[in-house]
């Protein structure tokens, strides 16, 4: 059956039959890539998390007065340094945990790795 909107080609036009097995895709693009776990970045994140937690605890003990008064001048620098270490450490540890557990939307690609 001929379609009504089909046009008759010119006799001078040269056509070449395309091969039937070439679909325009490469098999390698469908292979899942190997997931590499950035162990060094995760260990740095855990170190930042632990050190930041420790500094925040020490800073809070300084604020409440459980530590001696002679260390009172170090209170706010310890708290600020603790926050600067705790926040990125906690965030990247959180990402690593959820990526390791396989939750949807989390992957190790979200953790910056400079080992590439």
PDB file of C-alpha atoms in Angstrom:
ATOM      1  CA  UNK A   1       0.000   0.000   0.000  1.00  0.00           C
ATOM      2  CA  UNK A   2       1.422   3.390  -0.996  1.00  0.00           C
ATOM      3  CA  UNK A   3       1.084   6.354   1.317  1.00  0.00           C
ATOM      4  CA  UNK A   4      -0.716   9.331  -0.149  1.00  0.00           C
ATOM      5  CA  UNK A   5       1.885  11.838   0.979  1.00  0.00           C
ATOM      6  CA  UNK A   6       4.840   9.852  -0.384  1.00  0.00           C
ATOM      7  CA  UNK A   7       6.720  11.613  -3.132  1.00  0.00           C
ATOM      8  CA  UNK A   8       8.261   9.946  -6.123  1.00  0.00           C
ATOM      9  CA  UNK A   9      12.015  10.383  -6.093  1.00  0.00           C
ATOM     10  CA  UNK A  10      13.924  11.842  -8.963  1.00  0.00           C
ATOM     11  CA  UNK A  11      15.541   9.252 -11.275  1.00  0.00           C
ATOM     12  CA  UNK A  12      18.855  11.129 -11.038  1.00  0.00           C
ATOM     13  CA  UNK A  13      19.025  10.821  -7.240  1.00  0.00           C
ATOM     14  CA  UNK A  14      21.568   8.333  -5.938  1.00  0.00           C
ATOM     15  CA  UNK A  15      20.652   6.403  -2.833  1.00  0.00           C
ATOM     16  CA  UNK A  16      22.720   4.009  -0.869  1.00  0.00           C
ATOM     17  CA  UNK A  17      21.228   1.290   1.286  1.00  0.00           C
ATOM     18  CA  UNK A  18      22.205   1.548   4.939  1.00  0.00           C
ATOM     19  CA  UNK A  19      23.475  -1.485   6.756  1.00  0.00           C
ATOM     20  CA  UNK A  20      20.900  -3.198   8.925  1.00  0.00           C
ATOM     21  CA  UNK A  21      23.162  -3.926  11.897  1.00  0.00           C
ATOM     22  CA  UNK A  22      24.345  -0.349  12.613  1.00  0.00           C
ATOM     23  CA  UNK A  23      21.943   1.296  15.038  1.00  0.00           C
ATOM     24  CA  UNK A  24      24.173   4.282  15.839  1.00  0.00           C
ATOM     25  CA  UNK A  25      25.066   3.166  19.333  1.00  0.00           C
ATOM     26  CA  UNK A  26      28.281   1.863  20.813  1.00  0.00           C
ATOM     27  CA  UNK A  27      28.033  -1.113  23.156  1.00  0.00           C
ATOM     28  CA  UNK A  28      30.424   0.480  25.656  1.00  0.00           C
ATOM     29  CA  UNK A  29      27.996   3.299  26.407  1.00  0.00           C
ATOM     30  CA  UNK A  30      25.517   0.877  27.964  1.00  0.00           C
ATOM     31  CA  UNK A  31      27.985  -0.845  30.268  1.00  0.00           C
ATOM     32  CA  UNK A  32      27.732   0.382  33.848  1.00  0.00           C
ATOM     33  CA  UNK A  33      30.877   2.141  34.915  1.00  0.00           C
ATOM     34  CA  UNK A  34      32.814   0.898  37.878  1.00  0.00           C
ATOM     35  CA  UNK A  35      31.880   2.769  41.045  1.00  0.00           C
ATOM     36  CA  UNK A  36      34.980   3.821  42.874  1.00  0.00           C
ATOM     37  CA  UNK A  37      34.662   4.708  46.528  1.00  0.00           C
ATOM     38  CA  UNK A  38      36.726   7.776  47.495  1.00  0.00           C
ATOM     39  CA  UNK A  39      38.211   6.282  50.658  1.00  0.00           C
ATOM     40  CA  UNK A  40      40.656   9.127  51.238  1.00  0.00           C
ATOM     41  CA  UNK A  41      37.957  11.800  51.037  1.00  0.00           C
ATOM     42  CA  UNK A  42      35.685   9.788  53.341  1.00  0.00           C
ATOM     43  CA  UNK A  43      38.470   9.348  55.884  1.00  0.00           C
ATOM     44  CA  UNK A  44      39.160  13.101  55.801  1.00  0.00           C
ATOM     45  CA  UNK A  45      35.448  13.763  56.304  1.00  0.00           C
ATOM     46  CA  UNK A  46      35.333  11.421  59.301  1.00  0.00           C
ATOM     47  CA  UNK A  47      38.446  13.063  60.738  1.00  0.00           C
ATOM     48  CA  UNK A  48      36.898  16.526  60.343  1.00  0.00           C
ATOM     49  CA  UNK A  49      33.671  15.277  61.910  1.00  0.00           C
ATOM     50  CA  UNK A  50      35.427  13.774  64.940  1.00  0.00           C
ATOM     51  CA  UNK A  51      37.794  16.717  65.499  1.00  0.00           C
ATOM     52  CA  UNK A  52      34.973  19.232  65.059  1.00  0.00           C
ATOM     53  CA  UNK A  53      32.817  17.364  67.553  1.00  0.00           C
ATOM     54  CA  UNK A  54      35.683  17.283  70.050  1.00  0.00           C
ATOM     55  CA  UNK A  55      36.359  21.012  69.657  1.00  0.00           C
ATOM     56  CA  UNK A  56      32.667  21.847  70.035  1.00  0.00           C
ATOM     57  CA  UNK A  57      32.493  19.813  73.242  1.00  0.00           C
ATOM     58  CA  UNK A  58      35.608  21.533  74.609  1.00  0.00           C
ATOM     59  CA  UNK A  59      34.208  24.927  73.603  1.00  0.00           C
ATOM     60  CA  UNK A  60      30.905  24.234  75.302  1.00  0.00           C
ATOM     61  CA  UNK A  61      32.744  23.108  78.448  1.00  0.00           C
ATOM     62  CA  UNK A  62      34.685  26.382  78.367  1.00  0.00           C
ATOM     63  CA  UNK A  63      31.473  28.406  78.003  1.00  0.00           C
ATOM     64  CA  UNK A  64      29.733  26.618  80.867  1.00  0.00           C
ATOM     65  CA  UNK A  65      32.758  26.974  83.153  1.00  0.00           C
ATOM     66  CA  UNK A  66      33.592  23.312  83.680  1.00  0.00           C
ATOM     67  CA  UNK A  67      37.137  23.992  82.532  1.00  0.00           C
ATOM     68  CA  UNK A  68      39.396  26.441  84.343  1.00  0.00           C
ATOM     69  CA  UNK A  69      38.923  30.189  83.977  1.00  0.00           C
ATOM     70  CA  UNK A  70      42.453  30.704  82.684  1.00  0.00           C
ATOM     71  CA  UNK A  71      41.363  29.131  79.358  1.00  0.00           C
ATOM     72  CA  UNK A  72      38.327  31.414  78.950  1.00  0.00           C
ATOM     73  CA  UNK A  73      40.055  33.533  76.282  1.00  0.00           C
ATOM     74  CA  UNK A  74      40.135  30.487  73.972  1.00  0.00           C
ATOM     75  CA  UNK A  75      36.392  29.835  74.101  1.00  0.00           C
ATOM     76  CA  UNK A  76      35.157  31.450  70.899  1.00  0.00           C
ATOM     77  CA  UNK A  77      38.112  30.499  68.690  1.00  0.00           C
ATOM     78  CA  UNK A  78      37.662  26.868  69.763  1.00  0.00           C
ATOM     79  CA  UNK A  79      33.922  26.979  69.023  1.00  0.00           C
ATOM     80  CA  UNK A  80      34.414  28.655  65.635  1.00  0.00           C
ATOM     81  CA  UNK A  81      37.149  26.218  64.635  1.00  0.00           C
ATOM     82  CA  UNK A  82      34.958  23.357  65.823  1.00  0.00           C
ATOM     83  CA  UNK A  83      32.072  24.566  63.663  1.00  0.00           C
ATOM     84  CA  UNK A  84      34.347  25.017  60.648  1.00  0.00           C
ATOM     85  CA  UNK A  85      35.470  21.419  61.010  1.00  0.00           C
ATOM     86  CA  UNK A  86      32.164  19.877  62.096  1.00  0.00           C
ATOM     87  CA  UNK A  87      29.861  21.188  59.348  1.00  0.00           C
ATOM     88  CA  UNK A  88      31.702  19.869  56.243  1.00  0.00           C
ATOM     89  CA  UNK A  89      32.744  16.704  58.065  1.00  0.00           C
ATOM     90  CA  UNK A  90      29.182  15.912  59.108  1.00  0.00           C
ATOM     91  CA  UNK A  91      27.801  16.710  55.648  1.00  0.00           C
ATOM     92  CA  UNK A  92      30.245  14.517  53.750  1.00  0.00           C
ATOM     93  CA  UNK A  93      29.981  11.714  56.303  1.00  0.00           C
ATOM     94  CA  UNK A  94      26.209  11.858  55.835  1.00  0.00           C
ATOM     95  CA  UNK A  95      26.608  11.635  52.051  1.00  0.00           C
ATOM     96  CA  UNK A  96      29.049   8.744  52.349  1.00  0.00           C
ATOM     97  CA  UNK A  97      26.755   6.805  54.680  1.00  0.00           C
ATOM     98  CA  UNK A  98      23.704   7.168  52.458  1.00  0.00           C
ATOM     99  CA  UNK A  99      25.700   6.358  49.309  1.00  0.00           C
ATOM    100  CA  UNK A 100      27.167   3.272  50.984  1.00  0.00           C
ATOM    101  CA  UNK A 101      23.698   2.131  52.071  1.00  0.00           C
ATOM    102  CA  UNK A 102      22.496   2.555  48.462  1.00  0.00           C
ATOM    103  CA  UNK A 103      19.728   5.089  49.014  1.00  0.00           C
ATOM    104  CA  UNK A 104      18.300   6.482  45.795  1.00  0.00           C
ATOM    105  CA  UNK A 105      19.670   9.899  44.900  1.00  0.00           C
ATOM    106  CA  UNK A 106      22.944   9.441  46.771  1.00  0.00           C
ATOM    107  CA  UNK A 107      26.173   8.361  45.125  1.00  0.00           C
ATOM    108  CA  UNK A 108      29.866   8.576  45.785  1.00  0.00           C
ATOM    109  CA  UNK A 109      30.078  11.069  42.914  1.00  0.00           C
ATOM    110  CA  UNK A 110      28.609  13.659  45.299  1.00  0.00           C
ATOM    111  CA  UNK A 111      31.722  13.482  47.463  1.00  0.00           C
ATOM    112  CA  UNK A 112      34.576  15.548  46.010  1.00  0.00           C
ATOM    113  CA  UNK A 113      37.629  13.434  45.341  1.00  0.00           C
ATOM    114  CA  UNK A 114      40.897  14.946  44.238  1.00  0.00           C
ATOM    115  CA  UNK A 115      42.591  11.624  43.521  1.00  0.00           C
ATOM    116  CA  UNK A 116      41.499  11.529  39.874  1.00  0.00           C
TER     117      UNK A 116
END
